Short mmCIF file of C-alpha atoms in Angstrom, two decimals:
data_model
loop_
_atom_site.label_atom_id
_atom_site.label_comp_id
_atom_site.label_asym_id
_atom_site.label_seq_id
_atom_site.Cartn_x
_atom_site.Cartn_y
_atom_site.Cartn_z
CA ASP C 892 2.66 9.49 -19.12
CA GLY C 893 0.21 8.30 -17.41
CA GLY C 894 0.40 8.19 -12.86
CA ILE C 895 0.24 9.27 -9.80
CA THR C 896 2.98 11.76 -8.65
CA GLN C 897 3.17 13.02 -5.28
CA SER C 898 5.35 16.15 -4.29
CA PRO C 899 7.61 16.76 -2.67
CA LYS C 900 10.15 13.69 -2.55
CA TYR C 901 11.57 14.55 1.11
CA LEU C 902 9.43 18.03 3.60
CA PHE C 903 10.91 19.45 6.36
CA ARG C 904 8.31 20.33 9.13
CA LYS C 905 8.89 22.88 11.99
CA GLU C 906 6.88 22.08 15.58
CA GLY C 907 4.14 23.82 15.46
CA GLN C 908 4.17 23.95 11.39
CA ASN C 909 0.74 23.05 9.35
CA VAL C 910 2.33 21.32 5.93
CA THR C 911 0.93 19.60 2.85
CA LEU C 912 1.97 16.95 0.67
CA SER C 913 0.43 17.44 -3.13
CA CYS C 914 -0.99 13.94 -4.27
CA GLU C 915 -2.04 14.72 -8.32
CA GLN C 916 -3.37 11.15 -10.57
CA ASN C 917 -4.03 11.43 -14.87
CA LEU C 918 -5.78 8.04 -14.51
CA ASN C 919 -8.77 9.49 -14.39
CA HIS C 920 -9.33 7.46 -11.16
CA ASP C 921 -12.43 8.66 -8.57
CA ALA C 922 -11.43 7.05 -5.13
CA MET C 923 -8.06 8.45 -3.87
CA TYR C 924 -6.38 7.12 -0.81
CA TRP C 925 -3.98 8.68 2.20
CA TYR C 926 -1.43 6.19 3.58
CA ARG C 927 1.46 6.43 6.56
CA GLN C 928 4.12 4.09 6.19
CA ASP C 929 6.51 3.52 8.98
CA PRO C 930 9.85 1.52 9.54
CA GLY C 931 8.78 -2.31 9.71
CA GLN C 932 5.43 -1.43 9.60
CA GLY C 933 2.46 -1.91 7.04
CA LEU C 934 0.68 0.78 5.43
CA ARG C 935 -2.12 2.36 7.78
CA LEU C 936 -5.16 4.39 6.16
CA ILE C 937 -5.32 7.92 6.92
CA TYR C 938 -8.01 9.43 4.57
CA TYR C 939 -9.93 7.87 1.47
CA SER C 940 -11.90 9.58 -0.87
CA GLN C 941 -14.46 8.35 -3.14
CA ILE C 942 -15.61 11.09 -5.34
CA VAL C 943 -15.37 14.84 -5.65
CA ASN C 944 -15.93 16.93 -2.87
CA ASP C 945 -16.34 13.29 -0.32
CA PHE C 946 -13.83 11.94 1.98
CA GLN C 947 -13.44 9.92 5.20
CA LYS C 948 -11.58 9.06 7.64
CA GLY C 949 -9.59 6.01 8.26
CA ASP C 950 -7.93 4.34 11.22
CA ILE C 951 -5.34 7.19 11.97
CA ALA C 952 -6.56 10.01 11.03
CA GLU C 953 -6.05 12.48 13.72
CA GLY C 954 -3.81 15.34 12.75
CA TYR C 955 -4.00 14.98 9.82
CA SER C 956 -6.98 16.84 7.60
CA VAL C 957 -7.74 16.09 3.42
CA SER C 958 -9.55 17.96 0.42
CA ARG C 959 -11.11 16.41 -2.67
CA GLU C 960 -11.66 19.47 -5.09
CA LYS C 961 -10.87 17.84 -7.82
CA LYS C 962 -10.81 14.31 -9.53
CA GLU C 963 -7.25 14.23 -9.78
CA SER C 964 -5.90 16.04 -6.70
CA PHE C 965 -6.22 15.12 -3.31
CA PRO C 966 -3.61 17.11 -0.94
CA LEU C 967 -3.12 15.59 2.02
CA THR C 968 -2.15 18.62 5.44
CA VAL C 969 0.02 17.75 8.10
CA THR C 970 -0.47 19.54 11.42
CA SER C 971 0.39 20.81 14.50
CA ALA C 972 -1.47 18.22 15.94
CA GLN C 973 0.32 15.49 14.61
CA LYS C 974 2.87 14.74 17.49
CA ASN C 975 4.80 12.23 15.29
CA PRO C 976 4.49 12.99 11.80
CA THR C 977 8.00 11.57 10.62
CA ALA C 978 6.93 9.04 8.19
CA PHE C 979 6.92 8.10 4.44
CA TYR C 980 3.55 8.91 3.27
CA LEU C 981 2.12 7.35 0.88
CA CYS C 982 -0.70 8.10 -1.82
CA ALA C 983 -2.80 5.64 -3.90
CA SER C 984 -5.73 5.27 -6.50
CA SER C 985 -8.14 3.08 -7.07
CA ILE C 986 -10.81 3.17 -10.72
CA GLN C 987 -13.83 3.44 -8.90
CA ALA C 988 -14.50 2.81 -4.92
CA SER C 989 -15.95 -0.51 -5.36
CA GLU C 990 -13.01 -1.52 -7.58
CA LYS C 991 -10.57 -3.26 -5.21
CA THR C 992 -6.75 -2.61 -7.07
CA GLN C 993 -5.15 0.36 -6.09
CA TYR C 994 -2.13 1.95 -7.11
CA PHE C 995 0.75 3.83 -5.25
CA GLY C 996 2.54 6.54 -6.26
CA PRO C 997 6.66 7.67 -5.19
CA GLY C 998 5.77 8.94 -1.89
CA THR C 999 6.95 12.04 0.33
CA ARG C 1000 9.31 11.54 3.10
CA LEU C 1001 8.21 14.15 5.95
CA LEU C 1002 11.30 14.88 8.41
CA VAL C 1003 10.90 16.79 11.81
CA LEU C 1004 13.63 19.38 11.87
CA GLY O 191 -11.56 -5.01 11.04
CA GLU O 192 -9.08 -7.15 9.06
CA ASN O 193 -6.14 -8.33 10.38
CA VAL O 194 -2.93 -9.62 7.73
CA GLU O 195 -0.01 -11.07 9.19
CA GLN O 196 3.01 -11.89 6.79
CA HIS O 197 5.71 -14.63 7.44
CA PRO O 198 8.54 -14.71 7.88
CA SER O 199 9.49 -11.28 8.62
CA THR O 200 13.18 -12.23 6.32
CA LEU O 201 13.76 -14.20 4.05
CA SER O 202 17.40 -15.19 2.54
CA VAL O 203 17.50 -17.14 -1.17
CA GLN O 204 20.46 -18.39 -3.58
CA GLU O 205 19.66 -16.91 -6.84
CA GLY O 206 18.17 -19.09 -9.04
CA ASP O 207 15.96 -20.83 -5.81
CA SER O 208 12.51 -20.12 -4.96
CA ALA O 209 10.98 -17.64 -2.16
CA VAL O 210 8.01 -18.33 -0.75
CA ILE O 211 5.85 -16.08 1.14
CA LYS O 212 2.90 -16.99 3.17
CA CYS O 213 -0.15 -14.22 4.56
CA THR O 214 -2.43 -15.23 7.12
CA TYR O 215 -5.65 -13.23 7.60
CA SER O 216 -8.85 -13.07 10.03
CA ASP O 217 -11.67 -11.88 7.69
CA SER O 218 -13.51 -14.72 5.89
CA ALA O 219 -15.13 -11.72 4.16
CA SER O 220 -12.03 -11.08 2.24
CA ASN O 221 -12.07 -11.13 -1.25
CA TYR O 222 -9.42 -10.01 -2.65
CA PHE O 223 -5.70 -10.39 -2.20
CA PRO O 224 -3.00 -8.11 -3.87
CA TRP O 225 0.55 -8.58 -3.61
CA TYR O 226 3.23 -5.38 -3.85
CA LYS O 227 6.46 -5.17 -4.09
CA GLN O 228 8.37 -1.54 -2.69
CA GLU O 229 12.40 -1.11 -3.17
CA LEU O 230 13.98 1.28 -0.61
CA GLY O 231 12.66 4.83 -0.87
CA LYS O 232 9.57 3.55 -3.69
CA GLY O 233 5.99 3.55 -3.68
CA PRO O 234 4.63 0.02 -3.58
CA GLN O 235 3.92 -1.85 -7.11
CA LEU O 236 1.27 -4.00 -7.48
CA ILE O 237 2.83 -7.45 -9.01
CA ILE O 238 0.48 -9.82 -8.54
CA ASP O 239 -3.50 -10.02 -7.08
CA ILE O 240 -5.87 -12.97 -6.83
CA ARG O 241 -9.49 -12.75 -6.07
CA SER O 242 -12.04 -15.24 -4.32
CA ASN O 243 -13.27 -16.91 -7.22
CA VAL O 244 -10.15 -18.53 -8.35
CA GLY O 245 -7.36 -20.68 -6.07
CA GLU O 246 -4.14 -19.93 -8.18
CA LYS O 247 -2.90 -17.40 -10.47
CA LYS O 248 0.41 -16.89 -12.22
CA ASP O 249 2.11 -14.46 -14.08
CA GLN O 250 5.59 -15.56 -15.41
CA ARG O 251 7.81 -16.17 -12.44
CA ILE O 252 4.48 -15.12 -9.84
CA ALA O 253 2.34 -17.41 -8.54
CA VAL O 254 -0.34 -16.28 -6.17
CA THR O 255 -2.41 -19.17 -4.16
CA LEU O 256 -5.52 -19.25 -1.66
CA ASN O 257 -6.19 -20.87 0.71
CA LYS O 258 -10.12 -19.44 1.72
CA THR O 259 -10.83 -22.52 4.35
CA ALA O 260 -7.65 -21.82 5.94
CA LYS O 261 -7.46 -18.20 5.43
CA HIS O 262 -4.10 -17.77 3.63
CA PHE O 263 -2.61 -16.56 0.59
CA SER O 264 0.78 -16.85 -0.68
CA LEU O 265 3.34 -15.48 -3.03
CA HIS O 266 6.09 -17.65 -4.85
CA ILE O 267 8.86 -15.95 -6.97
CA THR O 268 10.76 -19.11 -8.60
CA GLU O 269 13.84 -18.44 -10.23
CA THR O 270 14.80 -15.81 -8.68
CA GLN O 271 16.92 -12.95 -9.26
CA PRO O 272 19.32 -9.96 -7.52
CA GLU O 273 16.15 -7.58 -8.69
CA ASP O 274 13.58 -9.61 -6.94
CA SER O 275 15.41 -8.35 -3.90
CA ALA O 276 12.79 -6.43 -1.85
CA VAL O 277 10.25 -6.04 0.29
CA TYR O 278 6.92 -7.85 -0.07
CA PHE O 279 3.59 -6.58 1.00
CA CYS O 280 0.75 -8.37 1.28
CA ALA O 281 -2.82 -7.38 1.55
CA ALA O 282 -6.83 -8.03 2.11
CA TYR O 283 -9.56 -6.36 0.94
CA TYR O 284 -12.27 -6.40 3.82
CA GLY O 285 -14.84 -4.24 2.57
CA ASN O 286 -15.91 -0.19 2.79
CA ASN O 287 -12.84 0.70 0.03
CA ARG O 288 -10.20 -0.29 3.00
CA LEU O 289 -7.19 -3.26 1.95
CA ALA O 290 -5.65 -4.58 5.60
CA PHE O 291 -1.81 -4.14 4.81
CA GLY O 292 0.50 -6.66 6.47
CA LYS O 293 4.40 -5.92 7.60
CA GLY O 294 6.25 -6.73 4.95
CA ASN O 295 8.61 -9.06 3.96
CA GLN O 296 12.51 -8.41 3.32
CA VAL O 297 13.70 -10.94 0.69
CA VAL O 298 17.31 -10.69 0.12
CA VAL O 299 18.40 -12.46 -3.04
CA ILE O 300 22.23 -13.29 -2.83
CA PRO O 301 23.94 -13.55 -5.83
#
């Protein structure tokens, strides 16, 4: 069963805590992306990675960090520097960086306690 | 960067009628335009896309039209069904592996 998986489905963060959201794909896609979605808003790009061991900042990277040590994995860490982390986080992938079609995972909802 | 706007923000249609959602974009260099359907609490699902070398593309009850001169593209859903109720997002590719998304349209199909 191929696709993109995100875990957990819901995540709670306490003040001053870093949390990590998981994104895994078995589609053999080179490029992976993280988006943030707020109610009534479009998707905003946080970070993206075109290839293993490489990633670039998107439009709202402040307070977030990523790593791309394996082709199939692209975890996102929401740091304590992100003052408004409550949102729906979506991971996506595409075959190659030059292939424009992106496919999304089911999302992780992050809530602040 | 690219700016994508969607209209209307909410659309209610009677079951069986057609629904049309329009998006405008600002960057004339954009050459790829996908549409996504998002159900509550789920990730967006790609339903159709169009590249700038064609003006129209159909897939069963769904079609997308592109007007490069006017810089707008539209999603057409015919014979709407209750399961078509969802939020629909348009996007435009503007280079450097970036998609710019609209804010979404809530489509409600009334049985």
